[in-house]
XYZ file of C-alpha atoms in Angstrom:
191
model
C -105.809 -22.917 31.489
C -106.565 -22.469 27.357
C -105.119 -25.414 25.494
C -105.118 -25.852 21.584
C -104.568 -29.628 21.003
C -106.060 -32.592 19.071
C -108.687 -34.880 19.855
C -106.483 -37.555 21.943
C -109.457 -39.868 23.341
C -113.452 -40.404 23.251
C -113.909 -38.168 26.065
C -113.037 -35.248 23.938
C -115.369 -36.511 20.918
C -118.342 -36.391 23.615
C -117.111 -32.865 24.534
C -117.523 -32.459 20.580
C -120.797 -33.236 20.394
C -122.026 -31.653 23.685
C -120.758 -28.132 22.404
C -121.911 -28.985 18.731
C -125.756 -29.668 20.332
C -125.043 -26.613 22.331
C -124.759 -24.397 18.845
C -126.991 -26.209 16.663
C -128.713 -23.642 14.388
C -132.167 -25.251 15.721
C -130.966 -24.850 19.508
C -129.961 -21.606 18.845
C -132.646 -18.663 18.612
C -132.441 -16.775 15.377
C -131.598 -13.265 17.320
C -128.198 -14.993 18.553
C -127.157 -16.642 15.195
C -127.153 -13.002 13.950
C -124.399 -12.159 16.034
C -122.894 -15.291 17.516
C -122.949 -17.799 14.453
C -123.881 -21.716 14.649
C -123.533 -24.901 13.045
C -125.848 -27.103 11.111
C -124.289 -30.720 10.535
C -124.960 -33.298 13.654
C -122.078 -35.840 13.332
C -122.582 -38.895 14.278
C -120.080 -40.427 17.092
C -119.398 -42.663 15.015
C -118.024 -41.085 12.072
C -116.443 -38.558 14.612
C -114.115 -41.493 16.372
C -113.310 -42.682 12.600
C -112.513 -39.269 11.204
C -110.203 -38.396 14.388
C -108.445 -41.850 13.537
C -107.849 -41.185 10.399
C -106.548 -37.189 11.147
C -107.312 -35.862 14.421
C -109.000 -32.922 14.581
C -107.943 -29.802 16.883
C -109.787 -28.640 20.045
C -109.356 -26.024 22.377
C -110.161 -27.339 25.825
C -110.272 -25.520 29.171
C -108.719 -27.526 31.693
C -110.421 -31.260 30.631
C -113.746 -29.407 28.973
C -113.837 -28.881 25.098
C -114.433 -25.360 24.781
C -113.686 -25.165 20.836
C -112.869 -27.736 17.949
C -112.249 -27.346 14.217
C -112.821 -30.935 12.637
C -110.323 -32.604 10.121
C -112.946 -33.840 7.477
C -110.470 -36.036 4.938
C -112.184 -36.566 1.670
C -112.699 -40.347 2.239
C -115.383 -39.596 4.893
C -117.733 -37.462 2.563
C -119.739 -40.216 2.312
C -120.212 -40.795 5.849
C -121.949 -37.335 6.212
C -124.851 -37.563 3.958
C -125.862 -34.111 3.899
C -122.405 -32.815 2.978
C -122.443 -35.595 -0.357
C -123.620 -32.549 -2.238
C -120.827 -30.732 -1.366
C -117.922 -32.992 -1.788
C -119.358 -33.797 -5.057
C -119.759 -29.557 -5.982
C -115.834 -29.432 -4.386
C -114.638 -32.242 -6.985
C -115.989 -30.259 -9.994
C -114.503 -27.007 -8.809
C -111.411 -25.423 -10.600
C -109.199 -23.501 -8.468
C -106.220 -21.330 -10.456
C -106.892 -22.993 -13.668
C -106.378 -26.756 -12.105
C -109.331 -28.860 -10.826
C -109.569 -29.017 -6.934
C -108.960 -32.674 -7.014
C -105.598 -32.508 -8.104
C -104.265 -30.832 -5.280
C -103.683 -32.199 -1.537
C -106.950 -31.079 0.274
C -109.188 -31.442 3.175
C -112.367 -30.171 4.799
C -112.891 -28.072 7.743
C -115.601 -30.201 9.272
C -117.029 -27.713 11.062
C -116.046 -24.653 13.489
C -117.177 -24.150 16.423
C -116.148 -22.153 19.906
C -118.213 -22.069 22.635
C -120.267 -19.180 24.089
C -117.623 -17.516 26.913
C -114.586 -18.018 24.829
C -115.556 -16.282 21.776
C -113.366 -12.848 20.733
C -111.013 -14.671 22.721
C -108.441 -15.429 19.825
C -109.568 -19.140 19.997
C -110.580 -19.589 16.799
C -107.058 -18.272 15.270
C -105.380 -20.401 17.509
C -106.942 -23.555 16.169
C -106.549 -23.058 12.602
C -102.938 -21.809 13.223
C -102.464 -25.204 14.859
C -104.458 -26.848 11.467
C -101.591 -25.074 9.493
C -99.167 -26.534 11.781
C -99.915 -29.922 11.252
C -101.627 -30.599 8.328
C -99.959 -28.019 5.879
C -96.889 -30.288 5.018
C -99.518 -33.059 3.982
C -102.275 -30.786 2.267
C -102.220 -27.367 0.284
C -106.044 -26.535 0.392
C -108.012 -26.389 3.106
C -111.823 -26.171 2.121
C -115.352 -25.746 3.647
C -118.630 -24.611 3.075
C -120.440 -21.574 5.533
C -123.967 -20.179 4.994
C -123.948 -16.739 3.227
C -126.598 -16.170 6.650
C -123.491 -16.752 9.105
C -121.647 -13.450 8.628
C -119.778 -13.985 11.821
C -118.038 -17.061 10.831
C -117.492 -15.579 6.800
C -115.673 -12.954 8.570
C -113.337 -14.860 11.383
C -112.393 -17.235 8.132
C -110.964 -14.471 5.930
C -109.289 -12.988 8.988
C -107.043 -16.109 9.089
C -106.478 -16.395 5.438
C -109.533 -17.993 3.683
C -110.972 -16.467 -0.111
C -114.156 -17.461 -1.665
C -114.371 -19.778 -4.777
C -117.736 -20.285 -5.348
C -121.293 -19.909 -4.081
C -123.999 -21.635 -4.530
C -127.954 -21.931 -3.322
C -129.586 -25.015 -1.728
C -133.027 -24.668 -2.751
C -134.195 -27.409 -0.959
C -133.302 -25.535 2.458
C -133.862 -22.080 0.846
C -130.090 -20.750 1.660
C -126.752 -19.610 0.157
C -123.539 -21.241 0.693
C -119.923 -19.603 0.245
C -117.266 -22.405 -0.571
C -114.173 -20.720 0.898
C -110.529 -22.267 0.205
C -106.955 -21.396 2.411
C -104.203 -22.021 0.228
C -101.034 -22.887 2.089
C -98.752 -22.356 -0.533
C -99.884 -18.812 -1.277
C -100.818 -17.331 2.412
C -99.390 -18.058 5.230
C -100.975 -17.964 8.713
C -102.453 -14.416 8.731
C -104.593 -13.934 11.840
């Protein structure tokens, strides 16, 4: 049985990791990123426990295995992740309907991710509807970052409410990057 909940012990932050390994974009042959997606930041457990302290983050898990998760990424632990610095930093200097990001309530969307088996499944909705559910009395943006090379996961995000802002190329890694905002105030959950 499907279940959309939030991280509750350390179990689920090893079920995390294990599907985050699992969809690595240097696990994952280039042929099945096409189509499938991946991610590219390894957290450390560490910083994982802390973050899910701090706001847990939701996970779909089939009976006790995580089978999806969309991490809660507060602004505080920016730091922790070194190679998202950059974009925390390009987030602060952002303007978003004439007022700078930072004035408004906001978090990040960690990272996305829902394993192979489950996908087209309506898992992914599910998890950011229950992100609106819980965190949209506390924040009105929700922000991340997804390579311009992962059309899969550019298109699940605008299907549940998410515009672009801003893009922007890392030229130390050769790619494109789409910063992509849901505002809670303006759309509601639209899957």
């Amino acid at each position: 049985m499907l279940t959309i909940t939030t991280v509750q012990s350390e179990t689920d932050i090893i079920g995390i990791l294990t599907l985050q390994q699992a969809n690595l974009r240097k696990n994952v042959p280039a042929h099945i990123q096409v189509g499938q997606g991946f991610v590219t930041v390894e957290h450390n457990p560490q910083v994982l426990s802390r973050m899910n302290q701090a706001a847990p983050s939701v996970i779909a898990k089939d009976g006790d295995t995580v089978v999806g998760y969309a991490l809660t990424m507060l602004p505080e632990f920016g730091a922790d992740v070194p190679e998202l610095l950059p974009l925390f930093a390009l987030i602060n200097s952002l303007t978003y309907q004439g007022r700078p990001i930072h004035d408004y309530p906001w978090y990040v969307m960690g990272q996305v991710c829902v394993a192979e088996g489950y996908r087209g499944q309506q898992v992914f909705d599910r998890m950011f509807q229950h992100h609106h559910e819980l965190y949209s009395p506390r924040f009105q943006l929700l922000i991340t970052d997804i390579s311009a090379n992962n059309t899969r996961s550019l298109r699940a995000h605008k299907r549940v409410g998410f515009e672009p802002i801003h893009e922007f190329h890392d030229p130390t890694i050769g790619e494109t990057w789409v910063i992509i905002l849901w505002d809670w105030k303006e759309k509601i959950f639209a899957p």
